[in-house]
Amino acid sequence: MKIQYVGKTKNVLVDEETGAVSLLFKDEATGEGGVFDPGSNTVGGSVAGKGNTGLRISKYFFELMERAGIPTHYLGADIEKSVMHVRKLTVPALEFVLRYETAGSMCRRFSLGLGIPFDPPYLEVTLKDDKQGDPLISERLCVMKGLLAEGQYDEALRVLVKVGEALKNELAKMGLALIDFKIELGYDETGKVYVVDEITPDIWRVRDEDGVIPNQIDCAKMILEKIV
């Protein structure tokens, strides 16, 4: 297997003989100043076993999405090796964000209080560029830059909303209220849109029944206990 791309929390691997693509889940966690934060653009530290836990959780939620009729890149997982096998897709440098209430960067960017609800949910698309601070990007600019074709922006937002509904309902069964989340999307040669990357506490914020917003490490431990 050849490393095609080194990410903060995962590496993209390609089989040089078959061209098959896999993701290696690593033990790194995003954060800053010793505080873990799924919204951070930097690696805040390493936690033993985090990668394997993330793969188990992703497997659970990708299979949930497939049952809900939401296309994903998930093809299977090798739990022992912390590797997920995925479809070979074009993945633009974009992140698709859905917010059920104000939190994180939205509060900082727009001087908003914490926990103001959105009805319907608030949708954002950002350019995945750490140096530029992941700026918001419009459909027109996505098409102009060749990141998406005409019509894919709206299709991606429809998928984003479906993911939110499935994720919110499942987490509610676990006693967790979904605040916001971000996903990556890819597309095949026909232009069909798929959910890619991962579905773990690294991509969401939740609130437990005591009103606490756990960091992604603590949240992963809670989730894993419920799905094993």
mmCIF file of C-alpha atoms in Angstrom:
data_model
loop_
_atom_site.group_PDB
_atom_site.id
_atom_site.type_symbol
_atom_site.label_atom_id
_atom_site.label_comp_id
_atom_site.label_asym_id
_atom_site.label_seq_id
_atom_site.Cartn_x
_atom_site.Cartn_y
_atom_site.Cartn_z
ATOM 1 C CA MET A 1 0.000 0.000 0.000
ATOM 2 C CA LYS A 2 1.302 3.438 -0.935
ATOM 3 C CA ILE A 3 0.505 6.540 1.116
ATOM 4 C CA GLN A 4 -1.229 8.926 -1.277
ATOM 5 C CA TYR A 5 -2.088 11.644 1.246
ATOM 6 C CA VAL A 6 -1.160 12.348 4.869
ATOM 7 C CA GLY A 7 -3.961 13.993 6.830
ATOM 8 C CA LYS A 8 -4.293 15.205 10.399
ATOM 9 C CA THR A 9 -6.166 12.160 11.672
ATOM 10 C CA LYS A 10 -6.105 9.780 8.673
ATOM 11 C CA ASN A 11 -3.842 8.741 5.807
ATOM 12 C CA VAL A 12 -5.138 7.846 2.334
ATOM 13 C CA LEU A 13 -3.630 4.571 1.086
ATOM 14 C CA VAL A 14 -3.673 3.213 -2.478
ATOM 15 C CA ASP A 15 -2.958 -0.363 -3.546
ATOM 16 C CA GLU A 16 -0.423 0.072 -6.353
ATOM 17 C CA GLU A 17 -1.537 -3.141 -8.071
ATOM 18 C CA THR A 18 -5.327 -2.784 -7.960
ATOM 19 C CA GLY A 19 -5.806 0.959 -7.400
ATOM 20 C CA ALA A 20 -8.066 0.211 -4.414
ATOM 21 C CA VAL A 21 -8.279 3.052 -1.894
ATOM 22 C CA SER A 22 -8.288 2.770 1.906
ATOM 23 C CA LEU A 23 -8.147 5.125 4.878
ATOM 24 C CA LEU A 24 -5.834 4.494 7.826
ATOM 25 C CA PHE A 25 -7.301 5.936 11.019
ATOM 26 C CA LYS A 26 -4.554 7.413 13.212
ATOM 27 C CA ASP A 27 -4.415 8.201 16.927
ATOM 28 C CA GLU A 28 -4.005 11.961 16.410
ATOM 29 C CA ALA A 29 -6.761 14.326 17.569
ATOM 30 C CA THR A 30 -7.452 17.913 16.536
ATOM 31 C CA GLY A 31 -7.215 20.688 19.083
ATOM 32 C CA GLU A 32 -5.039 23.497 20.337
ATOM 33 C CA GLY A 33 -3.317 24.473 23.563
ATOM 34 C CA GLY A 34 -3.858 21.079 25.134
ATOM 35 C CA VAL A 35 -7.630 21.203 24.507
ATOM 36 C CA PHE A 36 -9.231 18.747 22.076
ATOM 37 C CA ASP A 37 -11.697 20.378 19.680
ATOM 38 C CA PRO A 38 -13.306 18.817 16.562
ATOM 39 C CA GLY A 39 -13.527 22.292 14.997
ATOM 40 C CA SER A 40 -9.777 22.921 15.164
ATOM 41 C CA ASN A 41 -7.501 22.917 12.116
ATOM 42 C CA THR A 42 -4.442 21.708 14.031
ATOM 43 C CA VAL A 43 -3.417 18.453 15.693
ATOM 44 C CA GLY A 44 -3.694 18.867 19.453
ATOM 45 C CA GLY A 45 -2.169 15.563 20.521
ATOM 46 C CA SER A 46 -2.263 11.796 20.287
ATOM 47 C CA VAL A 47 -4.531 9.398 22.181
ATOM 48 C CA ALA A 48 -3.757 5.681 22.191
ATOM 49 C CA GLY A 49 -6.497 3.708 20.455
ATOM 50 C CA LYS A 50 -8.289 6.749 19.044
ATOM 51 C CA GLY A 51 -7.865 5.636 15.432
ATOM 52 C CA ASN A 52 -9.312 2.201 16.011
ATOM 53 C CA THR A 53 -12.216 3.660 17.974
ATOM 54 C CA GLY A 54 -12.857 6.145 15.163
ATOM 55 C CA LEU A 55 -12.963 3.358 12.607
ATOM 56 C CA ARG A 56 -15.460 1.352 14.662
ATOM 57 C CA ILE A 57 -17.712 4.394 15.032
ATOM 58 C CA SER A 58 -17.402 5.313 11.346
ATOM 59 C CA LYS A 59 -18.304 1.753 10.357
ATOM 60 C CA TYR A 60 -21.433 1.967 12.511
ATOM 61 C CA PHE A 61 -22.599 5.305 11.127
ATOM 62 C CA PHE A 62 -21.702 4.661 7.474
ATOM 63 C CA GLU A 63 -23.749 1.462 7.615
ATOM 64 C CA LEU A 64 -26.559 3.486 9.218
ATOM 65 C CA MET A 65 -26.405 5.992 6.339
ATOM 66 C CA GLU A 66 -26.515 3.230 3.739
ATOM 67 C CA ARG A 67 -29.624 1.758 5.378
ATOM 68 C CA ALA A 68 -31.187 5.237 5.244
ATOM 69 C CA GLY A 69 -30.570 5.382 1.493
ATOM 70 C CA ILE A 70 -27.672 7.863 1.716
ATOM 71 C CA PRO A 71 -24.795 6.910 -0.629
ATOM 72 C CA THR A 72 -21.369 6.660 1.049
ATOM 73 C CA HIS A 73 -17.862 5.679 0.022
ATOM 74 C CA TYR A 74 -17.759 2.895 2.638
ATOM 75 C CA LEU A 75 -16.961 -0.586 1.310
ATOM 76 C CA GLY A 76 -15.788 -2.386 4.436
ATOM 77 C CA ALA A 77 -13.326 -2.255 7.303
ATOM 78 C CA ASP A 78 -10.328 -4.124 8.681
ATOM 79 C CA ILE A 79 -10.786 -3.344 12.375
ATOM 80 C CA GLU A 80 -7.514 -4.944 13.471
ATOM 81 C CA LYS A 81 -5.487 -2.759 11.096
ATOM 82 C CA SER A 82 -7.622 0.388 11.696
ATOM 83 C CA VAL A 83 -8.225 0.566 7.937
ATOM 84 C CA MET A 84 -11.446 1.390 6.078
ATOM 85 C CA HIS A 85 -11.880 0.352 2.439
ATOM 86 C CA VAL A 86 -13.598 2.996 0.307
ATOM 87 C CA ARG A 87 -14.790 3.796 -3.199
ATOM 88 C CA LYS A 88 -12.388 5.641 -5.465
ATOM 89 C CA LEU A 89 -14.034 9.046 -5.918
ATOM 90 C CA THR A 90 -13.190 12.634 -6.737
ATOM 91 C CA VAL A 91 -13.196 14.517 -3.437
ATOM 92 C CA PRO A 92 -13.128 18.320 -3.770
ATOM 93 C CA ALA A 93 -11.398 20.423 -1.111
ATOM 94 C CA LEU A 94 -14.699 21.407 0.487
ATOM 95 C CA GLU A 95 -16.429 20.874 3.830
ATOM 96 C CA PHE A 96 -20.208 20.879 4.170
ATOM 97 C CA VAL A 97 -21.458 22.180 7.509
ATOM 98 C CA LEU A 98 -24.911 21.884 9.094
ATOM 99 C CA ARG A 99 -25.767 23.783 12.267
ATOM 100 C CA TYR A 100 -28.787 23.205 14.499
ATOM 101 C CA GLU A 101 -27.663 26.028 16.787
ATOM 102 C CA THR A 102 -24.869 28.563 17.090
ATOM 103 C CA ALA A 103 -21.511 27.305 18.327
ATOM 104 C CA GLY A 104 -17.791 27.483 17.709
ATOM 105 C CA SER A 105 -16.537 29.564 14.806
ATOM 106 C CA MET A 106 -20.005 30.868 13.946
ATOM 107 C CA CYS A 107 -20.201 32.652 17.292
ATOM 108 C CA ARG A 108 -16.728 34.128 16.792
ATOM 109 C CA ARG A 109 -17.250 35.159 13.159
ATOM 110 C CA PHE A 110 -20.627 36.794 13.593
ATOM 111 C CA SER A 111 -20.569 37.894 17.257
ATOM 112 C CA LEU A 112 -23.473 35.604 18.127
ATOM 113 C CA GLY A 113 -24.333 34.085 21.473
ATOM 114 C CA LEU A 114 -23.910 30.394 22.131
ATOM 115 C CA GLY A 115 -26.814 28.011 21.642
ATOM 116 C CA ILE A 116 -29.187 30.100 19.491
ATOM 117 C CA PRO A 117 -31.335 27.531 17.599
ATOM 118 C CA PHE A 118 -31.734 27.421 13.819
ATOM 119 C CA ASP A 119 -35.020 26.280 12.303
ATOM 120 C CA PRO A 120 -34.520 25.138 9.581
ATOM 121 C CA PRO A 121 -30.867 24.133 10.070
ATOM 122 C CA TYR A 122 -28.204 26.558 8.861
ATOM 123 C CA LEU A 123 -26.055 25.229 5.996
ATOM 124 C CA GLU A 124 -22.559 26.359 5.051
ATOM 125 C CA VAL A 125 -19.936 25.268 2.538
ATOM 126 C CA THR A 126 -16.301 26.096 3.237
ATOM 127 C CA LEU A 127 -13.127 25.778 1.215
ATOM 128 C CA LYS A 128 -10.877 23.222 2.907
ATOM 129 C CA ASP A 129 -7.782 25.405 3.232
ATOM 130 C CA ASP A 130 -6.098 25.700 6.636
ATOM 131 C CA LYS A 131 -3.869 28.597 5.563
ATOM 132 C CA GLN A 132 -6.903 30.679 4.595
ATOM 133 C CA GLY A 133 -8.903 29.634 7.633
ATOM 134 C CA ASP A 134 -11.442 27.516 5.699
ATOM 135 C CA PRO A 135 -13.359 30.459 4.196
ATOM 136 C CA LEU A 136 -17.014 30.230 3.197
ATOM 137 C CA ILE A 137 -17.498 29.571 -0.508
ATOM 138 C CA SER A 138 -20.509 30.000 -2.801
ATOM 139 C CA GLU A 139 -21.872 27.718 -5.507
ATOM 140 C CA ARG A 140 -20.665 30.103 -8.195
ATOM 141 C CA LEU A 141 -17.090 30.015 -6.921
ATOM 142 C CA CYS A 142 -17.177 26.212 -6.535
ATOM 143 C CA VAL A 143 -18.105 25.898 -10.214
ATOM 144 C CA MET A 144 -15.641 28.618 -11.279
ATOM 145 C CA LYS A 145 -12.774 26.847 -9.480
ATOM 146 C CA GLY A 146 -13.750 23.482 -10.970
ATOM 147 C CA LEU A 147 -14.506 21.970 -7.568
ATOM 148 C CA LEU A 148 -18.096 21.061 -8.462
ATOM 149 C CA ALA A 149 -20.136 20.817 -11.641
ATOM 150 C CA GLU A 150 -23.423 22.629 -12.194
ATOM 151 C CA GLY A 151 -26.107 21.136 -9.947
ATOM 152 C CA GLN A 152 -23.736 19.303 -7.602
ATOM 153 C CA TYR A 153 -23.748 22.094 -4.999
ATOM 154 C CA ASP A 154 -27.506 21.804 -4.450
ATOM 155 C CA GLU A 155 -27.323 18.005 -4.519
ATOM 156 C CA ALA A 156 -24.578 18.104 -1.900
ATOM 157 C CA LEU A 157 -26.746 20.271 0.358
ATOM 158 C CA ARG A 158 -29.650 17.826 0.000
ATOM 159 C CA VAL A 159 -27.352 14.990 1.060
ATOM 160 C CA LEU A 160 -26.070 17.125 3.952
ATOM 161 C CA VAL A 161 -29.602 17.595 5.286
ATOM 162 C CA LYS A 162 -30.352 13.857 5.006
ATOM 163 C CA VAL A 163 -27.148 13.029 6.893
ATOM 164 C CA GLY A 164 -28.162 15.511 9.595
ATOM 165 C CA GLU A 165 -31.570 13.914 10.057
ATOM 166 C CA ALA A 166 -30.149 10.393 10.300
ATOM 167 C CA LEU A 167 -27.306 11.441 12.587
ATOM 168 C CA LYS A 168 -29.499 13.557 14.873
ATOM 169 C CA ASN A 169 -32.067 10.789 15.324
ATOM 170 C CA GLU A 170 -29.485 8.105 16.066
ATOM 171 C CA LEU A 171 -27.532 10.261 18.533
ATOM 172 C CA ALA A 172 -30.785 11.196 20.296
ATOM 173 C CA LYS A 173 -31.331 7.498 21.012
ATOM 174 C CA MET A 174 -27.964 7.611 22.797
ATOM 175 C CA GLY A 175 -28.959 10.602 24.922
ATOM 176 C CA LEU A 176 -26.978 13.103 22.834
ATOM 177 C CA ALA A 177 -28.353 16.241 21.137
ATOM 178 C CA LEU A 178 -26.595 17.138 17.882
ATOM 179 C CA ILE A 179 -25.413 20.776 17.787
ATOM 180 C CA ASP A 180 -23.542 20.883 14.486
ATOM 181 C CA PHE A 181 -21.370 18.765 12.224
ATOM 182 C CA LYS A 182 -19.276 18.884 9.069
ATOM 183 C CA ILE A 183 -18.789 16.261 6.395
ATOM 184 C CA GLU A 184 -16.866 15.824 3.183
ATOM 185 C CA LEU A 185 -18.519 14.706 -0.029
ATOM 186 C CA GLY A 186 -17.155 13.138 -3.200
ATOM 187 C CA TYR A 187 -18.542 12.161 -6.588
ATOM 188 C CA ASP A 188 -18.029 9.415 -9.160
ATOM 189 C CA GLU A 189 -17.620 9.605 -12.934
ATOM 190 C CA THR A 190 -21.392 10.061 -13.356
ATOM 191 C CA GLY A 191 -21.473 12.993 -10.919
ATOM 192 C CA LYS A 192 -23.310 11.060 -8.186
ATOM 193 C CA VAL A 193 -22.586 12.473 -4.718
ATOM 194 C CA TYR A 194 -21.387 10.295 -1.814
ATOM 195 C CA VAL A 195 -20.588 10.941 1.853
ATOM 196 C CA VAL A 196 -16.855 10.356 2.352
ATOM 197 C CA ASP A 197 -14.048 10.598 4.922
ATOM 198 C CA GLU A 198 -15.393 9.679 8.391
ATOM 199 C CA ILE A 199 -18.431 9.945 10.662
ATOM 200 C CA THR A 200 -17.084 10.207 14.202
ATOM 201 C CA PRO A 201 -17.038 12.705 17.089
ATOM 202 C CA ASP A 202 -14.222 14.407 15.127
ATOM 203 C CA ILE A 203 -16.886 15.908 12.842
ATOM 204 C CA TRP A 204 -19.632 16.917 15.297
ATOM 205 C CA ARG A 205 -20.528 18.711 18.508
ATOM 206 C CA VAL A 206 -23.146 17.188 20.794
ATOM 207 C CA ARG A 207 -24.666 17.963 24.191
ATOM 208 C CA ASP A 208 -25.350 15.214 26.708
ATOM 209 C CA GLU A 209 -28.370 14.965 29.007
ATOM 210 C CA ASP A 210 -26.566 17.007 31.664
ATOM 211 C CA GLY A 211 -25.965 19.883 29.242
ATOM 212 C CA VAL A 212 -22.257 19.090 28.867
ATOM 213 C CA ILE A 213 -20.564 19.332 25.456
ATOM 214 C CA PRO A 214 -17.959 16.515 25.584
ATOM 215 C CA ASN A 215 -14.739 16.729 23.603
ATOM 216 C CA GLN A 216 -14.318 14.237 20.780
ATOM 217 C CA ILE A 217 -12.249 11.831 22.888
ATOM 218 C CA ASP A 218 -14.806 11.534 25.695
ATOM 219 C CA CYS A 219 -17.682 11.439 23.218
ATOM 220 C CA ALA A 220 -16.061 8.592 21.286
ATOM 221 C CA LYS A 221 -15.779 6.558 24.485
ATOM 222 C CA MET A 222 -19.492 7.096 25.212
ATOM 223 C CA ILE A 223 -20.505 6.160 21.649
ATOM 224 C CA LEU A 224 -18.321 3.066 21.544
ATOM 225 C CA GLU A 225 -19.911 1.716 24.730
ATOM 226 C CA LYS A 226 -23.333 2.006 23.095
ATOM 227 C CA ILE A 227 -22.553 0.405 19.741
ATOM 228 C CA VAL A 228 -20.315 -2.525 20.725
#
